[in-house]
Amino acid sequence: MRQLIIASTSTVHGSGYLDYILEELSNLFKNTNTILFVPYARPSGISHDDYTKIANNAFSKIGKTAVGLHTFENPKEAIENAEGIFTGGGNTFVLVDQLYKNDLIVPLKAAINTGTPYLGTSAGSNICGLTIKTTNDMPIVYPPSFNALGAVPFNINPHYLDPDKNSKHMGETRETRIKEFHHYNTQPVIGLREGSWLSVQNDDITIRGALTARIFEHNKPPYEVNPGTNLNHLN
Amino acid sequence: MRQLIIASTSTVHGSGYLDYILEELSNLFKNTNTILFVPYARPSGISHDDYTKIANNAFSKIGKTAVGLHTFENPKEAIENAEGIFTGGGNTFVLVDQLYKNDLIVPLKAAINTGTPYLGTSAGSNICGLTIKTTNDMPIVYPPSFNALGAVPFNINPHYLDPDKNSKHMGETRETRIKEFHHYNTQPVIGLREGSWLSVQNDDITIRGALTARIFEHNKPPYEVNPGTNLNHLN
């Protein structure tokens, strides 16, 4: 059975790394002692080792160990043998580039589809969509493709931000950007605010957390859905 | 002699399209009656025709006409024959994708290097840098390359935004993103706030407008430079 948590962010304002979601993670990883951590997205360019320490520190609070994918000689085998997988946030382009360069897209898809529990936050959630074309990140490297894992039949926009009506900044709002996306792409986009996540249980996809999520469907006005809403109809 | 204006934005808060910079444009295009407008970036997915009308309306205030590149059967020839060129803002990925698909990167470089006056705003400024890897835009299409015109020997970050110290949002600040860029790239990045522009006269590059610009050099702390500062030493 497929089991994923696809979270907007690792950290909500005012609390520690993964703290807001640890109870959920205890459940997702209930049969998992060691979690394979994919550190490739390197937020602020942090080293793979240092990033893994941050993940391990959070998981130690629920009695789990996180081991960095970069420490394995054969990362493909590491994914195939993983009891559970967590892909952390950072830069989505860097993450996807590394996954392609190490030939890990197919093994990661396979692991998810055969029931290895998966947690993604931010960039690690972006890659669960059909493509990374709705990431907020800066394209600091050129990856071989924008195609992603397709663990859900739509795209994710993590860290979703409502327009600031008082802003004098003329850059595009998030909503404008996603509407531009729909001039060239037809799949739905789920705008996940910080503190929200998608829970995937096999083919059941549910919005979780305290906030509503904003759904953008092609040729429809965007709309809000409450926590608990099932998104199985979207594709 | 090369002559470019590389502007952060087309529009500053509270005024009309290009209004804040029309006097400069009168000077840049002093020997130009008809400006070739590159509408490819399509902000909010606006049509090429509608976008060209907006540009033409602004240029009519200084007695010029803007003609859309999309109306020419042979866009390469249109660029070669242009008296002046303006590339408008919108989505940088869409813009670059169209330029590559129509084989226009080389003719556009050649036009700029042989002295055709060029105005870029936002996405149209991003493409003046070495690459588009410091755009703020959403990667809604996958272009064949992130390499750009290289009219200046560094990268541009238009609509540069200072960190909001009161924000509870956990997404990366612009500064964090540009610092991540420098983990993978070495060229300087010029953060141009809205209302700022670079004036290029042959190889002389000067910050213009009322605001300071923020310069990010590889392995150096970022710093501010005043309007009037010459950037010729940066590369």
CSV table of C-alpha atoms in Angstrom, one decimal:
chain,number,residue,atom,x,y,z
A,1,MET,CA,0.0,0.0,0.0
A,2,ARG,CA,1.4,3.4,-0.9
A,3,GLN,CA,1.9,5.7,2.1
A,4,LEU,CA,3.1,9.3,1.7
A,5,ILE,CA,3.1,12.5,3.5
A,6,ILE,CA,3.6,15.4,1.1
A,7,ALA,CA,4.1,18.5,3.3
A,8,SER,CA,4.3,22.1,2.4
A,9,THR,CA,7.2,22.8,4.7
A,10,SER,CA,9.5,21.1,7.2
A,11,THR,CA,9.2,23.9,9.7
A,12,VAL,CA,6.3,26.2,10.7
A,13,HIS,CA,7.1,29.7,12.2
A,14,GLY,CA,8.1,29.5,15.8
A,15,SER,CA,8.8,25.8,16.1
A,16,GLY,CA,11.7,23.4,15.4
A,17,TYR,CA,12.4,21.3,12.4
A,18,LEU,CA,9.5,18.8,11.7
A,19,ASP,CA,8.1,19.4,15.2
A,20,TYR,CA,4.6,20.3,14.0
A,21,ILE,CA,4.2,16.9,12.2
A,22,LEU,CA,6.2,14.5,14.4
A,23,GLU,CA,3.0,12.7,15.6
A,24,GLU,CA,2.0,12.0,12.0
A,25,LEU,CA,5.5,10.8,11.2
A,26,SER,CA,5.4,8.4,14.2
A,27,ASN,CA,2.5,6.8,12.5
A,28,LEU,CA,3.8,7.0,8.9
A,29,PHE,CA,7.1,5.4,10.0
A,30,LYS,CA,5.6,3.1,12.6
A,31,ASN,CA,7.3,0.0,11.2
A,32,THR,CA,10.5,1.8,10.3
A,33,ASN,CA,13.6,2.2,12.5
A,34,THR,CA,16.0,3.7,9.9
A,35,ILE,CA,14.9,6.4,7.5
A,36,LEU,CA,16.8,7.0,4.3
A,37,PHE,CA,17.3,10.7,4.0
A,38,VAL,CA,17.7,12.4,0.6
A,39,PRO,CA,19.7,15.5,1.4
A,40,TYR,CA,20.3,16.6,-2.3
A,41,ALA,CA,18.2,19.8,-2.2
A,42,ARG,CA,20.7,21.4,0.2
A,43,PRO,CA,18.9,24.5,1.6
A,44,SER,CA,21.3,27.5,1.7
A,45,GLY,CA,23.9,25.1,0.2
A,46,ILE,CA,24.3,23.2,3.5
A,47,SER,CA,26.5,20.1,3.2
A,48,HIS,CA,24.8,16.7,2.8
A,49,ASP,CA,26.3,15.6,6.2
A,50,ASP,CA,25.1,18.7,8.1
A,51,TYR,CA,21.7,18.4,6.5
A,52,THR,CA,21.4,14.7,7.5
A,53,LYS,CA,22.3,15.7,11.1
A,54,ILE,CA,19.3,18.1,11.2
A,55,ALA,CA,17.0,15.4,9.9
A,56,ASN,CA,18.4,12.8,12.3
A,57,ASN,CA,18.1,15.1,15.2
A,58,ALA,CA,14.3,15.5,14.5
A,59,PHE,CA,13.7,11.8,14.0
A,60,SER,CA,15.6,10.9,17.1
A,61,LYS,CA,12.7,12.6,19.0
A,62,ILE,CA,10.4,9.7,17.9
A,63,GLY,CA,13.1,7.0,18.3
A,64,LYS,CA,14.1,6.8,14.6
A,65,THR,CA,17.5,7.2,12.9
A,66,ALA,CA,18.0,9.1,9.6
A,67,VAL,CA,20.8,8.0,7.3
A,68,GLY,CA,22.0,10.1,4.4
A,69,LEU,CA,21.6,8.7,0.9
A,70,HIS,CA,25.0,10.3,0.0
A,71,THR,CA,26.8,7.9,2.4
A,72,PHE,CA,25.9,4.9,0.3
A,73,GLU,CA,28.2,3.7,-2.5
A,74,ASN,CA,25.2,2.5,-4.4
A,75,PRO,CA,22.3,4.9,-3.9
A,76,LYS,CA,20.0,3.0,-6.2
A,77,GLU,CA,20.3,-0.1,-3.9
A,78,ALA,CA,19.9,2.1,-0.8
A,79,ILE,CA,16.6,3.3,-2.1
A,80,GLU,CA,15.5,-0.3,-3.1
A,81,ASN,CA,16.4,-1.5,0.4
A,82,ALA,CA,15.0,1.5,2.4
A,83,GLU,CA,12.5,0.9,5.1
A,84,GLY,CA,11.3,4.5,4.8
A,85,ILE,CA,12.4,7.6,2.8
A,86,PHE,CA,12.4,11.3,3.6
A,87,THR,CA,13.3,13.9,1.0
A,88,GLY,CA,14.1,17.2,2.6
A,89,GLY,CA,13.5,20.7,1.2
A,90,GLY,CA,15.9,23.2,-0.4
A,91,ASN,CA,16.3,23.9,-4.1
A,92,THR,CA,14.1,21.7,-6.3
A,93,PHE,CA,16.3,22.2,-9.4
A,94,VAL,CA,19.4,20.9,-7.5
A,95,LEU,CA,17.4,18.0,-6.1
A,96,VAL,CA,16.0,16.9,-9.4
A,97,ASP,CA,19.3,17.3,-11.1
A,98,GLN,CA,21.0,15.0,-8.6
A,99,LEU,CA,18.2,12.5,-8.8
A,100,TYR,CA,18.5,12.3,-12.6
A,101,LYS,CA,22.3,12.3,-12.5
A,102,ASN,CA,22.3,9.3,-10.1
A,103,ASP,CA,19.5,7.5,-12.1
A,104,LEU,CA,17.3,7.6,-9.0
A,105,ILE,CA,13.9,8.7,-10.5
A,106,VAL,CA,12.8,5.2,-11.4
A,107,PRO,CA,13.9,3.5,-8.2
A,108,LEU,CA,12.3,6.2,-6.1
A,109,LYS,CA,9.0,5.8,-8.0
A,110,ALA,CA,9.2,2.1,-7.6
A,111,ALA,CA,9.9,2.3,-3.9
A,112,ILE,CA,6.9,4.6,-3.4
A,113,ASN,CA,4.6,2.4,-5.5
A,114,THR,CA,5.6,-0.8,-3.6
A,115,GLY,CA,4.7,0.8,-0.3
A,116,THR,CA,7.9,2.2,1.1
A,117,PRO,CA,6.6,5.0,3.4
A,118,TYR,CA,7.7,8.4,2.0
A,119,LEU,CA,7.9,11.9,3.5
A,120,GLY,CA,8.5,14.9,1.4
A,121,THR,CA,8.8,18.5,2.6
A,122,SER,CA,8.9,21.5,0.3
A,123,ALA,CA,11.3,20.5,-2.6
A,124,GLY,CA,10.8,16.9,-1.5
A,125,SER,CA,7.1,17.4,-2.0
A,126,ASN,CA,7.4,19.2,-5.3
A,127,ILE,CA,9.0,16.1,-6.8
A,128,CYS,CA,5.9,14.1,-5.8
A,129,GLY,CA,3.8,16.0,-8.4
A,130,LEU,CA,3.8,15.3,-12.2
A,131,THR,CA,6.4,18.0,-12.8
A,132,ILE,CA,8.5,20.6,-10.9
A,133,LYS,CA,7.0,23.4,-13.0
A,134,THR,CA,5.2,24.8,-10.0
A,135,THR,CA,8.2,25.1,-7.7
A,136,ASN,CA,8.9,28.5,-6.2
A,137,ASP,CA,12.7,27.9,-6.3
A,138,MET,CA,15.3,29.8,-8.3
A,139,PRO,CA,16.6,27.7,-11.3
A,140,ILE,CA,20.2,27.8,-10.2
A,141,VAL,CA,21.1,24.6,-12.1
A,142,TYR,CA,19.7,23.2,-15.4
A,143,PRO,CA,18.3,19.7,-14.8
A,144,PRO,CA,17.9,17.2,-17.6
A,145,SER,CA,14.1,17.3,-17.3
A,146,PHE,CA,11.3,19.0,-15.2
A,147,ASN,CA,9.4,15.7,-15.0
A,148,ALA,CA,9.0,14.4,-11.5
A,149,LEU,CA,7.8,11.3,-9.7
A,150,GLY,CA,4.1,11.6,-10.4
A,151,ALA,CA,3.2,10.0,-7.0
A,152,VAL,CA,0.0,12.2,-7.3
A,153,PRO,CA,-1.7,13.0,-10.5
A,154,PHE,CA,-1.3,16.8,-10.2
A,155,ASN,CA,1.3,19.4,-9.3
A,156,ILE,CA,2.2,20.7,-5.9
A,157,ASN,CA,2.9,24.3,-5.0
A,158,PRO,CA,4.4,24.2,-1.5
A,159,HIS,CA,4.7,27.3,0.8
A,160,TYR,CA,1.6,28.6,-0.9
A,161,LEU,CA,1.3,32.3,-0.2
A,162,ASP,CA,-1.8,34.5,-0.4
A,163,PRO,CA,-1.5,37.8,-2.2
A,164,ASP,CA,-0.4,40.7,0.1
A,165,LYS,CA,-3.0,43.4,-0.6
A,166,ASN,CA,-0.8,46.1,0.9
A,167,SER,CA,2.3,45.2,-1.1
A,168,LYS,CA,3.7,47.8,-3.5
A,169,HIS,CA,5.9,45.2,-5.1
A,170,MET,CA,5.0,44.6,-8.8
A,171,GLY,CA,6.3,41.1,-9.1
A,172,GLU,CA,3.7,38.4,-9.8
A,173,THR,CA,1.6,36.9,-7.0
A,174,ARG,CA,1.7,33.2,-6.5
A,175,GLU,CA,-1.8,32.9,-7.9
A,176,THR,CA,-0.8,34.8,-11.0
A,177,ARG,CA,2.2,32.5,-11.5
A,178,ILE,CA,0.0,29.4,-11.2
A,179,LYS,CA,-2.5,30.9,-13.6
A,180,GLU,CA,0.3,31.4,-16.1
A,181,PHE,CA,1.3,27.8,-15.6
A,182,HIS,CA,-2.2,26.8,-16.8
A,183,HIS,CA,-1.7,28.6,-20.1
A,184,TYR,CA,0.8,25.9,-20.9
A,185,ASN,CA,-0.2,22.9,-18.7
A,186,THR,CA,-3.5,21.3,-17.9
A,187,GLN,CA,-2.9,19.3,-14.6
A,188,PRO,CA,-4.4,20.7,-11.4
A,189,VAL,CA,-2.1,22.5,-8.9
A,190,ILE,CA,-2.5,22.1,-5.1
A,191,GLY,CA,-1.4,25.3,-3.3
A,192,LEU,CA,-0.4,23.9,0.2
A,193,ARG,CA,0.0,26.6,2.8
A,194,GLU,CA,2.7,26.1,5.5
A,195,GLY,CA,1.4,23.6,8.1
A,196,SER,CA,-0.7,21.7,5.5
A,197,TRP,CA,0.1,18.4,4.0
A,198,LEU,CA,-1.3,15.7,1.7
A,199,SER,CA,-1.8,12.3,3.2
A,200,VAL,CA,-1.7,9.6,0.6
A,201,GLN,CA,-2.9,6.1,1.5
A,202,ASN,CA,-2.8,4.0,-1.6
A,203,ASP,CA,-5.0,6.1,-4.0
A,204,ASP,CA,-6.7,8.1,-1.3
A,205,ILE,CA,-5.4,11.6,-1.2
A,206,THR,CA,-6.5,13.9,1.7
A,207,ILE,CA,-5.7,17.5,2.7
A,208,ARG,CA,-4.4,17.6,6.3
A,209,GLY,CA,-3.4,20.2,8.9
A,210,ALA,CA,-5.3,23.1,10.2
A,211,LEU,CA,-5.6,25.3,7.1
A,212,THR,CA,-7.5,25.2,3.9
A,213,ALA,CA,-5.7,24.5,0.6
A,214,ARG,CA,-6.1,26.3,-2.6
A,215,ILE,CA,-6.9,24.3,-5.7
A,216,PHE,CA,-6.2,25.5,-9.2
A,217,GLU,CA,-7.8,23.5,-12.0
A,218,HIS,CA,-7.4,24.3,-15.7
A,219,ASN,CA,-10.0,26.7,-17.0
A,220,LYS,CA,-11.7,27.0,-13.6
A,221,PRO,CA,-11.6,29.8,-10.9
A,222,PRO,CA,-9.3,28.7,-8.0
A,223,TYR,CA,-11.1,27.5,-4.9
A,224,GLU,CA,-10.4,26.5,-1.2
A,225,VAL,CA,-10.9,23.1,0.3
A,226,ASN,CA,-11.0,22.2,4.0
A,227,PRO,CA,-8.7,19.9,5.8
A,228,GLY,CA,-10.1,16.4,5.5
A,229,THR,CA,-11.2,16.9,1.9
A,230,ASN,CA,-10.4,14.0,-0.4
A,231,LEU,CA,-8.7,14.9,-3.7
A,232,ASN,CA,-9.1,11.6,-5.5
A,233,HIS,CA,-11.3,13.2,-8.2
A,234,LEU,CA,-8.5,15.6,-9.3
A,235,ASN,CA,-6.3,14.7,-12.2
B,1,MET,CA,28.1,51.4,-30.0
B,2,ARG,CA,26.1,49.1,-27.7
B,3,GLN,CA,23.2,50.9,-26.0
B,4,LEU,CA,20.9,49.1,-23.6
B,5,ILE,CA,18.6,49.9,-20.7
B,6,ILE,CA,18.1,46.8,-18.5
B,7,ALA,CA,15.3,47.7,-16.1
B,8,SER,CA,14.1,45.9,-13.1
B,9,THR,CA,10.4,46.4,-13.9
B,10,SER,CA,8.1,48.0,-16.6
B,11,THR,CA,5.9,49.6,-14.0
B,12,VAL,CA,6.5,51.1,-10.6
B,13,HIS,CA,3.7,51.1,-8.0
B,14,GLY,CA,1.2,53.9,-8.6
B,15,SER,CA,2.1,54.8,-12.2
B,16,GLY,CA,1.4,53.5,-15.7
B,17,TYR,CA,3.3,51.1,-17.9
B,18,LEU,CA,6.9,52.5,-18.6
B,19,ASP,CA,5.9,55.9,-17.3
B,20,TYR,CA,8.7,56.2,-14.8
B,21,ILE,CA,11.3,55.7,-17.5
B,22,LEU,CA,9.9,57.4,-20.6
B,23,GLU,CA,12.4,60.3,-20.6
B,24,GLU,CA,15.2,57.8,-20.7
B,25,LEU,CA,13.5,55.9,-23.5
B,26,SER,CA,13.2,59.1,-25.5
B,27,ASN,CA,16.9,59.3,-25.3
B,28,LEU,CA,17.7,55.6,-25.9
B,29,PHE,CA,15.4,55.5,-28.9
B,30,LYS,CA,16.2,59.1,-30.2
B,31,ASN,CA,17.0,57.9,-33.7
B,32,THR,CA,14.3,55.2,-33.7
B,33,ASN,CA,10.7,55.7,-34.9
B,34,THR,CA,9.5,52.1,-34.8
B,35,ILE,CA,10.5,49.7,-32.0
B,36,LEU,CA,10.4,46.0,-32.5
B,37,PHE,CA,8.5,44.6,-29.5
B,38,VAL,CA,9.2,41.0,-28.3
B,39,PRO,CA,6.0,40.0,-26.6
B,40,TYR,CA,6.9,36.3,-26.0
B,41,ALA,CA,7.0,36.5,-22.1
B,42,ARG,CA,3.2,37.0,-22.1
B,43,PRO,CA,2.6,38.2,-18.4
B,44,SER,CA,-0.6,36.5,-17.1
B,45,GLY,CA,-0.8,34.7,-20.5
B,46,ILE,CA,-1.9,37.8,-22.3
B,47,SER,CA,-2.0,37.4,-26.1
B,48,HIS,CA,0.9,38.7,-28.2
B,49,ASP,CA,-1.4,41.2,-29.9
B,50,ASP,CA,-2.8,42.6,-26.6
B,51,TYR,CA,0.6,42.8,-25.1
B,52,THR,CA,1.9,44.7,-28.1
B,53,LYS,CA,-1.0,47.2,-27.8
B,54,ILE,CA,0.2,48.0,-24.2
B,55,ALA,CA,3.7,48.6,-25.4
B,56,ASN,CA,2.6,50.7,-28.3
B,57,ASN,CA,0.3,52.8,-26.1
B,58,ALA,CA,3.3,53.6,-23.8
B,59,PHE,CA,5.6,54.4,-26.7
B,60,SER,CA,3.0,56.6,-28.4
B,61,LYS,CA,3.5,59.0,-25.6
B,62,ILE,CA,7.0,59.7,-26.9
B,63,GLY,CA,6.1,59.7,-30.5
B,64,LYS,CA,7.2,56.1,-31.2
B,65,THR,CA,5.4,53.0,-32.6
B,66,ALA,CA,5.8,49.5,-31.2
B,67,VAL,CA,5.4,46.6,-33.7
B,68,GLY,CA,5.1,43.0,-32.4
B,69,LEU,CA,7.8,40.5,-33.4
B,70,HIS,CA,5.0,37.9,-33.8
B,71,THR,CA,3.5,39.7,-36.7
B,72,PHE,CA,6.6,39.1,-38.9
B,73,GLU,CA,6.8,36.0,-41.1
B,74,ASN,CA,10.5,36.0,-40.6
B,75,PRO,CA,11.3,37.0,-37.1
B,76,LYS,CA,15.1,36.6,-37.6
B,77,GLU,CA,15.0,39.2,-40.4
B,78,ALA,CA,12.8,41.4,-38.3
B,79,ILE,CA,15.4,41.5,-35.6
B,80,GLU,CA,18.2,42.1,-38.1
B,81,ASN,CA,16.3,45.0,-39.6
B,82,ALA,CA,15.0,46.5,-36.3
B,83,GLU,CA,15.8,50.2,-35.6
B,84,GLY,CA,15.3,49.5,-31.9
B,85,ILE,CA,14.2,46.5,-29.7
B,86,PHE,CA,12.1,46.2,-26.6
B,87,THR,CA,11.6,42.8,-24.8
B,88,GLY,CA,8.8,43.1,-22.3
B,89,GLY,CA,8.4,41.2,-19.0
B,90,GLY,CA,6.3,38.2,-18.1
B,91,ASN,CA,7.6,34.6,-17.7
B,92,THR,CA,11.3,34.3,-18.4
B,93,PHE,CA,11.1,30.5,-19.2
B,94,VAL,CA,8.4,31.1,-21.8
B,95,LEU,CA,10.4,34.0,-23.3
B,96,VAL,CA,13.6,32.0,-23.5
B,97,ASP,CA,11.8,28.9,-24.8
B,98,GLN,CA,10.3,31.0,-27.7
B,99,LEU,CA,13.6,32.7,-28.5
B,100,TYR,CA,15.3,29.3,-28.8
B,101,LYS,CA,12.5,27.7,-30.8
B,102,ASN,CA,12.6,30.6,-33.2
B,103,ASP,CA,16.4,30.6,-33.4
B,104,LEU,CA,16.5,34.2,-32.3
B,105,ILE,CA,19.2,34.1,-29.6
B,106,VAL,CA,22.1,34.6,-32.0
B,107,PRO,CA,20.3,37.4,-34.1
B,108,LEU,CA,19.3,39.2,-30.9
B,109,LYS,CA,22.9,39.1,-29.6
B,110,ALA,CA,24.2,40.3,-32.9
B,111,ALA,CA,21.7,43.2,-33.0
B,112,ILE,CA,22.7,44.3,-29.5
B,113,ASN,CA,26.4,44.0,-30.3
B,114,THR,CA,26.1,46.0,-33.5
B,115,GLY,CA,24.4,48.9,-31.7
B,116,THR,CA,20.6,48.4,-32.1
B,117,PRO,CA,19.2,50.2,-29.0
B,118,TYR,CA,17.7,47.6,-26.6
B,119,LEU,CA,15.3,48.0,-23.8
B,120,GLY,CA,14.5,45.1,-21.4
B,121,THR,CA,12.2,45.0,-18.5
B,122,SER,CA,11.9,42.2,-16.0
B,123,ALA,CA,12.1,39.0,-18.0
B,124,GLY,CA,13.4,41.1,-20.9
B,125,SER,CA,16.2,42.1,-18.5
B,126,ASN,CA,16.9,38.6,-17.2
B,127,ILE,CA,17.8,37.5,-20.7
B,128,CYS,CA,20.5,40.2,-20.9
B,129,GLY,CA,22.6,38.3,-18.2
B,130,LEU,CA,24.7,35.3,-18.8
B,131,THR,CA,22.0,32.9,-17.8
B,132,ILE,CA,18.4,33.0,-16.6
B,133,LYS,CA,19.3,31.1,-13.4
B,134,THR,CA,18.5,34.1,-11.2
B,135,THR,CA,15.0,34.7,-12.5
B,136,ASN,CA,12.2,34.8,-10.0
B,137,ASP,CA,9.7,33.2,-12.3
B,138,MET,CA,7.9,29.9,-12.1
B,139,PRO,CA,9.4,27.3,-14.5
B,140,ILE,CA,6.1,26.7,-16.3
B,141,VAL,CA,7.8,25.4,-19.5
B,142,TYR,CA,11.1,23.6,-20.0
B,143,PRO,CA,13.4,25.6,-22.3
B,144,PRO,CA,16.3,24.0,-24.3
B,145,SER,CA,18.8,25.9,-22.2
B,146,PHE,CA,19.1,28.5,-19.4
B,147,ASN,CA,21.9,30.3,-21.3
B,148,ALA,CA,20.9,33.9,-22.2
B,149,LEU,CA,22.2,36.8,-24.3
B,150,GLY,CA,25.2,37.7,-22.1
B,151,ALA,CA,24.9,41.4,-23.0
B,152,VAL,CA,26.4,42.0,-19.6
B,153,PRO,CA,29.0,39.7,-17.9
B,154,PHE,CA,26.9,38.8,-14.9
B,155,ASN,CA,23.4,37.8,-14.0
B,156,ILE,CA,20.4,40.0,-13.3
B,157,ASN,CA,17.9,39.6,-10.5
B,158,PRO,CA,15.0,41.9,-11.4
B,159,HIS,CA,12.3,43.0,-8.9
B,160,TYR,CA,14.9,42.6,-6.1
B,161,LEU,CA,13.2,42.4,-2.8
B,162,ASP,CA,14.6,42.9,0.7
B,163,PRO,CA,13.8,40.3,3.4
B,164,ASP,CA,10.7,41.1,5.3
B,165,LYS,CA,11.8,40.9,8.9
B,166,ASN,CA,8.2,40.6,10.1
B,167,SER,CA,7.3,37.7,7.8
B,168,LYS,CA,6.3,34.4,9.3
B,169,HIS,CA,6.7,32.7,6.0
B,170,MET,CA,9.4,30.1,5.9
B,171,GLY,CA,10.1,30.2,2.2
B,172,GLU,CA,13.6,31.4,1.2
B,173,THR,CA,14.3,35.1,1.0
B,174,ARG,CA,15.7,36.5,-2.3
B,175,GLU,CA,19.1,36.9,-0.7
B,176,THR,CA,19.1,33.2,0.4
B,177,ARG,CA,18.2,32.1,-3.1
B,178,ILE,CA,21.0,34.1,-4.7
B,179,LYS,CA,23.5,32.8,-2.2
B,180,GLU,CA,22.3,29.2,-3.1
B,181,PHE,CA,23.0,30.2,-6.8
B,182,HIS,CA,26.6,31.0,-5.8
B,183,HIS,CA,27.1,27.4,-4.6
B,184,TYR,CA,26.8,26.3,-8.2
B,185,ASN,CA,27.7,29.4,-10.2
B,186,THR,CA,30.5,32.1,-9.9
B,187,GLN,CA,29.3,35.1,-11.9
B,188,PRO,CA,28.1,38.2,-10.0
B,189,VAL,CA,24.4,38.9,-9.6
B,190,ILE,CA,22.9,42.4,-9.7
B,191,GLY,CA,19.8,42.7,-7.5
B,192,LEU,CA,17.8,45.5,-9.2
B,193,ARG,CA,15.0,47.0,-7.1
B,194,GLU,CA,11.9,48.2,-8.9
B,195,GLY,CA,12.6,51.6,-10.3
B,196,SER,CA,16.3,50.8,-10.9
B,197,TRP,CA,18.0,50.0,-14.2
B,198,LEU,CA,21.4,49.4,-15.8
B,199,SER,CA,22.4,51.8,-18.5
B,200,VAL,CA,24.9,50.2,-20.9
B,201,GLN,CA,26.8,52.4,-23.3
B,202,ASN,CA,29.3,50.2,-25.1
B,203,ASP,CA,31.2,48.5,-22.3
B,204,ASP,CA,30.2,51.1,-19.7
B,205,ILE,CA,27.6,49.7,-17.3
B,206,THR,CA,26.0,52.1,-14.8
B,207,ILE,CA,23.3,51.7,-12.1
B,208,ARG,CA,20.5,54.2,-12.6
B,209,GLY,CA,17.3,55.3,-10.9
B,210,ALA,CA,16.7,56.6,-7.4
B,211,LEU,CA,17.6,53.4,-5.4
B,212,THR,CA,20.8,51.5,-4.5
B,213,ALA,CA,21.3,48.1,-6.1
B,214,ARG,CA,22.5,45.0,-4.2
B,215,ILE,CA,25.5,43.3,-5.6
B,216,PHE,CA,26.2,39.6,-4.9
B,217,GLU,CA,29.7,38.4,-5.8
B,218,HIS,CA,30.9,34.8,-5.4
B,219,ASN,CA,32.5,34.3,-2.0
B,220,LYS,CA,31.9,37.9,-0.8
B,221,PRO,CA,29.3,39.4,1.5
B,222,PRO,CA,26.6,41.2,-0.6
B,223,TYR,CA,26.9,45.0,-0.7
B,224,GLU,CA,24.9,48.0,-1.8
B,225,VAL,CA,26.0,50.4,-4.6
B,226,ASN,CA,24.6,53.9,-5.3
B,227,PRO,CA,23.0,55.1,-8.5
B,228,GLY,CA,25.7,56.4,-10.8
B,229,THR,CA,28.1,53.6,-9.8
B,230,ASN,CA,30.0,52.0,-12.7
B,231,LEU,CA,29.9,48.2,-12.7
B,232,ASN,CA,32.6,47.7,-15.4
B,233,HIS,CA,34.9,45.8,-13.0
B,234,LEU,CA,32.3,43.1,-12.4
B,235,ASN,CA,32.6,39.8,-14.2
